[in-house]
Short mmCIF file of C-alpha atoms in Angstrom, two decimals:
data_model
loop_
_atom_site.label_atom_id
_atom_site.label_comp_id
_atom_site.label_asym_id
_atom_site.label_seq_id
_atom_site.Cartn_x
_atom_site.Cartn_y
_atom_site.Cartn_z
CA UNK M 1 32.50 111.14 77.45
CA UNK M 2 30.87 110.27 74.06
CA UNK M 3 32.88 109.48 70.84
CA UNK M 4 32.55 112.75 69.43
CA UNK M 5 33.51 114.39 72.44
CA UNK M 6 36.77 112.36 72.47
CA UNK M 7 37.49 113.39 69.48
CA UNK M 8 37.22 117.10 70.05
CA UNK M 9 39.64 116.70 73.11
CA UNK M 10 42.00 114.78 70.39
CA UNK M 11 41.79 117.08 68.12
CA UNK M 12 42.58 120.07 70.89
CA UNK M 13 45.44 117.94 71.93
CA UNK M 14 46.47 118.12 68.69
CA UNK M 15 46.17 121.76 67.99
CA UNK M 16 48.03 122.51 70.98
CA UNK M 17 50.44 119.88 70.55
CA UNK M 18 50.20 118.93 74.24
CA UNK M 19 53.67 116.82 74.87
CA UNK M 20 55.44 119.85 73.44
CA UNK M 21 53.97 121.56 77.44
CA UNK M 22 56.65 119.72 79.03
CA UNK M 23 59.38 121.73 77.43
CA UNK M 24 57.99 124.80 78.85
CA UNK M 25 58.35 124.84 82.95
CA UNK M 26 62.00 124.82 82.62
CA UNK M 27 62.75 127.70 80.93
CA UNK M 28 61.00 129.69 83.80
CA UNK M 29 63.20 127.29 86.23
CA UNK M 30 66.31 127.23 84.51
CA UNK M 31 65.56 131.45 84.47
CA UNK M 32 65.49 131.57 87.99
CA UNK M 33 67.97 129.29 89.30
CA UNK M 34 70.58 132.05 87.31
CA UNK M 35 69.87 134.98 90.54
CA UNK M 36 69.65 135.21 93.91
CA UNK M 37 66.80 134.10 95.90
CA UNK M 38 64.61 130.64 95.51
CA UNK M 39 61.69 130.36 93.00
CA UNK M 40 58.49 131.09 95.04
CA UNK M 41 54.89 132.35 94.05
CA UNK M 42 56.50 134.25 91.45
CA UNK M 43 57.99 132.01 89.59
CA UNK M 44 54.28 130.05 89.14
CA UNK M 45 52.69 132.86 87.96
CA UNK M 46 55.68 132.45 85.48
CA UNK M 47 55.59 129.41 84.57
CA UNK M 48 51.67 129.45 83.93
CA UNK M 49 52.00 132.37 82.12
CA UNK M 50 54.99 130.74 80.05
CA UNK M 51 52.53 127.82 79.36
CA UNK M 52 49.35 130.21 78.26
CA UNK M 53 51.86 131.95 75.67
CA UNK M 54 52.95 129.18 74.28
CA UNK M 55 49.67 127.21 73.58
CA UNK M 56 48.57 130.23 72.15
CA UNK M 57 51.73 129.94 69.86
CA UNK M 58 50.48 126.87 68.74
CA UNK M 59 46.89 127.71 68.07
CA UNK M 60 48.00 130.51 66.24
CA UNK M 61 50.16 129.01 64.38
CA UNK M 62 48.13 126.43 63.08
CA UNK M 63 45.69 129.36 61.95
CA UNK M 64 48.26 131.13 59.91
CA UNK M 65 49.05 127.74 58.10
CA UNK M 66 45.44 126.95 57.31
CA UNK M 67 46.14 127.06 53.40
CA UNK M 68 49.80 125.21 53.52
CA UNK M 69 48.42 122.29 56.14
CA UNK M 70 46.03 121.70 53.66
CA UNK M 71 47.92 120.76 50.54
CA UNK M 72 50.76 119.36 53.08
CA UNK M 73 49.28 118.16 56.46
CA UNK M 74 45.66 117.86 55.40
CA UNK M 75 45.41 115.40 58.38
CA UNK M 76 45.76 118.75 60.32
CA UNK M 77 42.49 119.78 63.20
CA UNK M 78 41.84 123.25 61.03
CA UNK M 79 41.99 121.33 57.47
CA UNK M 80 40.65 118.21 58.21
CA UNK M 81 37.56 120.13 59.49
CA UNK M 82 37.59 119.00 63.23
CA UNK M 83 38.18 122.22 65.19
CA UNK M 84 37.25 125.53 63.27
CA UNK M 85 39.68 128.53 61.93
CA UNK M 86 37.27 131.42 64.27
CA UNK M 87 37.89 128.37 67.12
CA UNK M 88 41.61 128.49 66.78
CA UNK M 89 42.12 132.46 66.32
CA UNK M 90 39.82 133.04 69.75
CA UNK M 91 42.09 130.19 72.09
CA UNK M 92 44.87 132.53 70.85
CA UNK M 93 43.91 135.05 71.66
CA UNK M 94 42.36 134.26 75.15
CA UNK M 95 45.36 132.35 75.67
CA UNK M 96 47.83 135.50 75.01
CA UNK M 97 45.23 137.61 77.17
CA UNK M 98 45.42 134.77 80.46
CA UNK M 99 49.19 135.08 79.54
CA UNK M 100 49.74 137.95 80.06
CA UNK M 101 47.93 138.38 83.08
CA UNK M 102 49.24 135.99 84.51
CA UNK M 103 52.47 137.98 84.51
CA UNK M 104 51.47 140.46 85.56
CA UNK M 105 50.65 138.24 88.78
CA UNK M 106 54.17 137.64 88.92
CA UNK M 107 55.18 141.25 89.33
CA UNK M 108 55.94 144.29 86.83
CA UNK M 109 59.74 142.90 85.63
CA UNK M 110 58.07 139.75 84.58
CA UNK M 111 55.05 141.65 83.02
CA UNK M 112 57.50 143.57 81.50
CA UNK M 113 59.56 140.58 79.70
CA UNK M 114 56.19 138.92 78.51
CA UNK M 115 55.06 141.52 76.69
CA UNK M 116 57.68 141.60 74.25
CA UNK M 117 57.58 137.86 74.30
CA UNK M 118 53.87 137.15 73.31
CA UNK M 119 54.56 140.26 70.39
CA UNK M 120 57.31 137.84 69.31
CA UNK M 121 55.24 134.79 69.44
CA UNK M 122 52.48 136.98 67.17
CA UNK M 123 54.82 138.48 64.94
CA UNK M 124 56.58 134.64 64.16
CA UNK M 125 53.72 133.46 63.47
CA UNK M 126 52.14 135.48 61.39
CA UNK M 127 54.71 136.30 58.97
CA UNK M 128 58.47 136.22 60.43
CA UNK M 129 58.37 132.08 60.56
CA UNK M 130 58.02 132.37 56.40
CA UNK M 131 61.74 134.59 56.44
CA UNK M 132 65.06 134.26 56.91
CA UNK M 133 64.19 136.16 60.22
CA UNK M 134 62.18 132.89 61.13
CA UNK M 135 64.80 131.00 63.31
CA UNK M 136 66.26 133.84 65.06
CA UNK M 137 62.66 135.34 66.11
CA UNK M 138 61.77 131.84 67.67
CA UNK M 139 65.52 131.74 69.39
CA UNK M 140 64.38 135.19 70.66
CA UNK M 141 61.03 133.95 71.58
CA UNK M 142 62.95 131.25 73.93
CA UNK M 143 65.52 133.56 75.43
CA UNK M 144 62.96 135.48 76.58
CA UNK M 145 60.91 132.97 78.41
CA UNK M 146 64.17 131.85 80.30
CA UNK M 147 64.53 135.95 80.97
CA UNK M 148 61.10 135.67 82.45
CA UNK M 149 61.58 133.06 85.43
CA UNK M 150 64.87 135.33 86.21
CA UNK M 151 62.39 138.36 86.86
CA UNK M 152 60.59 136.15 89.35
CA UNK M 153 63.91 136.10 91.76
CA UNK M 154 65.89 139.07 91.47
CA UNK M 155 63.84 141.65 89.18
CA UNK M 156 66.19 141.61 86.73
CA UNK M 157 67.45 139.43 83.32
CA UNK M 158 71.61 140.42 83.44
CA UNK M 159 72.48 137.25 85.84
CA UNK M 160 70.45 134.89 82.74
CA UNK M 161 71.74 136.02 79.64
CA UNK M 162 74.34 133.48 79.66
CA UNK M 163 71.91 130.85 79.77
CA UNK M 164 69.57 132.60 77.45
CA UNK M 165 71.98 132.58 75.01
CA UNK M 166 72.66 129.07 75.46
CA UNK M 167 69.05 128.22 75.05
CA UNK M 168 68.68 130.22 72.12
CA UNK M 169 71.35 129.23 69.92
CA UNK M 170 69.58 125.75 70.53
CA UNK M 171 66.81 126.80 69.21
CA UNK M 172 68.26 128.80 66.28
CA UNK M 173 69.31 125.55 65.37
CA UNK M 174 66.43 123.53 65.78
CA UNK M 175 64.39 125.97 64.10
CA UNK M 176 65.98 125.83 60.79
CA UNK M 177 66.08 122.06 60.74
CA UNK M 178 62.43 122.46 61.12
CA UNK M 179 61.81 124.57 58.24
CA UNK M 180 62.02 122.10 55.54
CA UNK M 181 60.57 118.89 57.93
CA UNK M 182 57.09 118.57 55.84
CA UNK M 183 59.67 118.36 51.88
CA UNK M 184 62.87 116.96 53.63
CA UNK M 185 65.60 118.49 55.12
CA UNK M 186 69.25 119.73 53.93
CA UNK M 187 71.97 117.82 54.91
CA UNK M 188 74.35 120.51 55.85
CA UNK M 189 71.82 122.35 57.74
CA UNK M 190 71.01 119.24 60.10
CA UNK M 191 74.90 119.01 60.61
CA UNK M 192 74.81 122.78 61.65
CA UNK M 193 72.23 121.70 64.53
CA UNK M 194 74.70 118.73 65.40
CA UNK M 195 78.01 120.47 65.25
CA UNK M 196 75.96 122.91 67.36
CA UNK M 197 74.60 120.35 70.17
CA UNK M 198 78.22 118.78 70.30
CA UNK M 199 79.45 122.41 70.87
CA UNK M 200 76.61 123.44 74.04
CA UNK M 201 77.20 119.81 75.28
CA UNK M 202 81.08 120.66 75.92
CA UNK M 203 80.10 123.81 77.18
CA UNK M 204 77.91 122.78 79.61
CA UNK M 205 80.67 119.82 80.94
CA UNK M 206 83.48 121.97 81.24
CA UNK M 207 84.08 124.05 84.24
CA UNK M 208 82.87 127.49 84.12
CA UNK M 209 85.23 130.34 82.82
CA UNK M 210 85.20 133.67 84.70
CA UNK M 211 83.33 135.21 81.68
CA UNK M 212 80.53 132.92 82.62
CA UNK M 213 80.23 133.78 86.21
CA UNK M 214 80.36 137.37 85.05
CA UNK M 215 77.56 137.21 82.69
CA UNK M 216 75.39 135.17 84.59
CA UNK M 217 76.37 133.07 87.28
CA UNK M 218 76.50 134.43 90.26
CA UNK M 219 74.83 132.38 92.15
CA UNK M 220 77.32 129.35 91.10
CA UNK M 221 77.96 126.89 93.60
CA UNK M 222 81.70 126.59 94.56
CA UNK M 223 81.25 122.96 92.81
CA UNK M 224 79.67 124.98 89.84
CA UNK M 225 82.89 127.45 89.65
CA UNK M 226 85.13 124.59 89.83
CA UNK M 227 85.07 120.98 87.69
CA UNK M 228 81.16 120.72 86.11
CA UNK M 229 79.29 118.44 88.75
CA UNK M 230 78.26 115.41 87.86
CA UNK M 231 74.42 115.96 87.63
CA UNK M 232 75.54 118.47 85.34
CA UNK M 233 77.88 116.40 82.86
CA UNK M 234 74.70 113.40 83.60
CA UNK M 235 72.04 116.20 82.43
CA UNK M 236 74.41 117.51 79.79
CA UNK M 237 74.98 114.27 77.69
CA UNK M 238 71.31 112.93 78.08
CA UNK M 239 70.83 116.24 76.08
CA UNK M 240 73.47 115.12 73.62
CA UNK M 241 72.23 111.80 73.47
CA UNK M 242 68.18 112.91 72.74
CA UNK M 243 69.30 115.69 69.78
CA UNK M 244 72.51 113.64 68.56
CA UNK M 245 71.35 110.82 67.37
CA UNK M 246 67.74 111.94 65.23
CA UNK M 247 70.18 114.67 63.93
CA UNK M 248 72.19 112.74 62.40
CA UNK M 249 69.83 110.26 61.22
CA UNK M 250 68.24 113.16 59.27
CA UNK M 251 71.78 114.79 58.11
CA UNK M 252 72.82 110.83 56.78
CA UNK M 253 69.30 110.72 54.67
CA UNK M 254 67.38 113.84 54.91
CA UNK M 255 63.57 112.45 53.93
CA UNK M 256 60.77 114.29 55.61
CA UNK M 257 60.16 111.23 58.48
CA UNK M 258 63.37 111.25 59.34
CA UNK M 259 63.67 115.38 59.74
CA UNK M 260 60.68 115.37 61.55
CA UNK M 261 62.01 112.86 63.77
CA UNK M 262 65.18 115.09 64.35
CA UNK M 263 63.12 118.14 65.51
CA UNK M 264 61.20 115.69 67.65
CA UNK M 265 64.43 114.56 69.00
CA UNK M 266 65.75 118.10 69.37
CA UNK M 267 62.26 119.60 70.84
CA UNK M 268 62.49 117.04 73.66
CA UNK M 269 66.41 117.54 73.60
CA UNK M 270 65.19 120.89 75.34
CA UNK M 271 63.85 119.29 78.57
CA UNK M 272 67.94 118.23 79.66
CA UNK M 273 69.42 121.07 78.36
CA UNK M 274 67.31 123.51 80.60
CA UNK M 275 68.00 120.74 83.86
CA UNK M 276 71.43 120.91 82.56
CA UNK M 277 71.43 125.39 82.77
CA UNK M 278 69.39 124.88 86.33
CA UNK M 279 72.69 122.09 87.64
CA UNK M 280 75.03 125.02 85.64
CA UNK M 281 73.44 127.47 88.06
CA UNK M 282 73.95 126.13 91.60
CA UNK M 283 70.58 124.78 91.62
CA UNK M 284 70.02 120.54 91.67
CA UNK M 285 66.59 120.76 92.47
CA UNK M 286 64.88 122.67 89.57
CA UNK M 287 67.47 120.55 87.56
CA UNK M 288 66.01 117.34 88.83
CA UNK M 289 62.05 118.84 88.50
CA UNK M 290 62.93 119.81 85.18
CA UNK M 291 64.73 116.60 84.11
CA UNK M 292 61.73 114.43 85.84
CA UNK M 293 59.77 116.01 82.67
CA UNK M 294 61.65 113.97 79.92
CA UNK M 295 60.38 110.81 80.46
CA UNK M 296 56.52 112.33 80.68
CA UNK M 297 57.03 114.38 77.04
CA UNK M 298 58.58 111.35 75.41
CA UNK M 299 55.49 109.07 77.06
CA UNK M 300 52.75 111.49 75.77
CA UNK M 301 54.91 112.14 72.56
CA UNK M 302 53.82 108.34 71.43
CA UNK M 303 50.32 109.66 71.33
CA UNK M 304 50.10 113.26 70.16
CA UNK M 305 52.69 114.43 67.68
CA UNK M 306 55.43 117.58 69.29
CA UNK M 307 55.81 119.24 65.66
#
């Protein structure tokens, strides 16, 4: 490949902000492992399509921002020149388009959830993301993904929405610590996201409650309705332990590295937290696929920037 060509697949990298992939697969998993029946076929298609939407998130994204990135991130593929604005809009949209059909591989439920999630992946990006609705529409834009991979088993979302909800209030969190990364972050805000990973991380160690099982559990191990297992503690403080620390960082001096560096932390926080909802659901082995992720998004994170 010549020099210039390099650079084109750099600069795609980029765009797409390829480490950030790694946090995708288990949301799908962690969906699935929350009703009956083992992820199959299905649950690709899922997965895939999960990946399309969200690269076309990111290319879209970085099209709506064209006129911010270049007074704040000039550095940026659309500003700096290397990939075009028409480039960007068209992987977006062909990337939506393979999305979605790749749903509807998976069946009509899943079809059915991904719909509303690539509208909410359009409608952040092109306007909600500048709100106060910003945060909660990319919480929502989460939730749903986990919702999808629960399609894939059973058909239906009601057995995930307890680990939806757990995923997305994550997120919510993250989200508005990212907000302010490029200026620096608030103090109190970046407390919020700690106070907030201290509180999932005790949830996800305890044992489960009966309100739990009832709104999503049921297919709990009779280790997972008793004392938390101890992949699931294990998977539950290496979350802690990836958002905790950059968090703080940021909330003790909240200059623009160091926020970025907390949602860094807390984007790749996501990888454990969705092993730690697949151990919460009775099921070690999408915990353990997902958790095997980690170590890949923080190795590729040297290289291409997550946020």
């Amino acid at each position: 490949m010549t020099g210039e060509g390099r650079a084109g697949v750099s600069a795609w990298g980029e765009l797409l902000r390829l480490p950030a992939l790694f946090t995708v697969p288990g949301d799908v998993l962690a969906g699935a492992a929350t009703a009956p029946g083992r992820p199959g076929p299905r649950t690709l298609w899922a997965i895939s399509s999960s990946l399309c939407l969200y690269e076309a998130g990111m290319a879209l994204n970085d099209w709506a921002d064209q006129a911010e990135d270049a007074a704040e991130r000039p550095h940026r593929p659309l500003p700096s020149g290397r990939i075009r604005p028409a480039a960007a809009l068209t992987a977006a949209c062909a990337l939506t388009a393979t999305g979605l059909s790749l749903a509807a591989m998976a069946g009509r439920p899943a079809l059915a959830v991904a719909a509303p999630l690539a509208a909410t992946v359009w409608a952040y990006d092109l306007g909600l993301k500048r709100t106060q609705a910003g945060p909660a529409a990319m919480a929502t834009a989460r939730a749903l993904d986990l919702l999808l991979g629960a399609t894939t088993t059973s058909g239906g979302v009601r057995p995930a929405l307890s680990s939806a909800a757990l995923l997305g209030t994550h997120t919510l969190a993250l989200t508005t610590v990212s907000r302010h990364e490029t200026r620096g972050g608030s103090p109190l805000t970046t407390l919020t996201a700690l106070a907030t990973t201290g509180a999932l991380t005790l949830g996800l160690s305890r044992r489960s409650s009966s309100a739990q099982v009832l709104l999503g559990t049921q297919q709990l191990s009779a280790a997972g309705r008793g004392p938390a297992s101890p992949l699931r503690v294990s998977l539950a403080l290496a979350y802690a332990a990836t958002a905790a620390r950059p968090y703080l960082h940021a909330a003790l001096n909240p200059s623009p590295p160091l926020t970025q560096r907390a949602v860094s932390g807390g984007i790749r926080a996501t990888i454990p937290l969705q092993a730690a909802l697949s151990a919460r659901a009775g099921a070690p082995v999408s915990a353990l696929i997902t958790a095997a992720l980690a170590p890949l998004a923080a190795r590729f994170a040297k290289k291409v920037s997550v946020t």
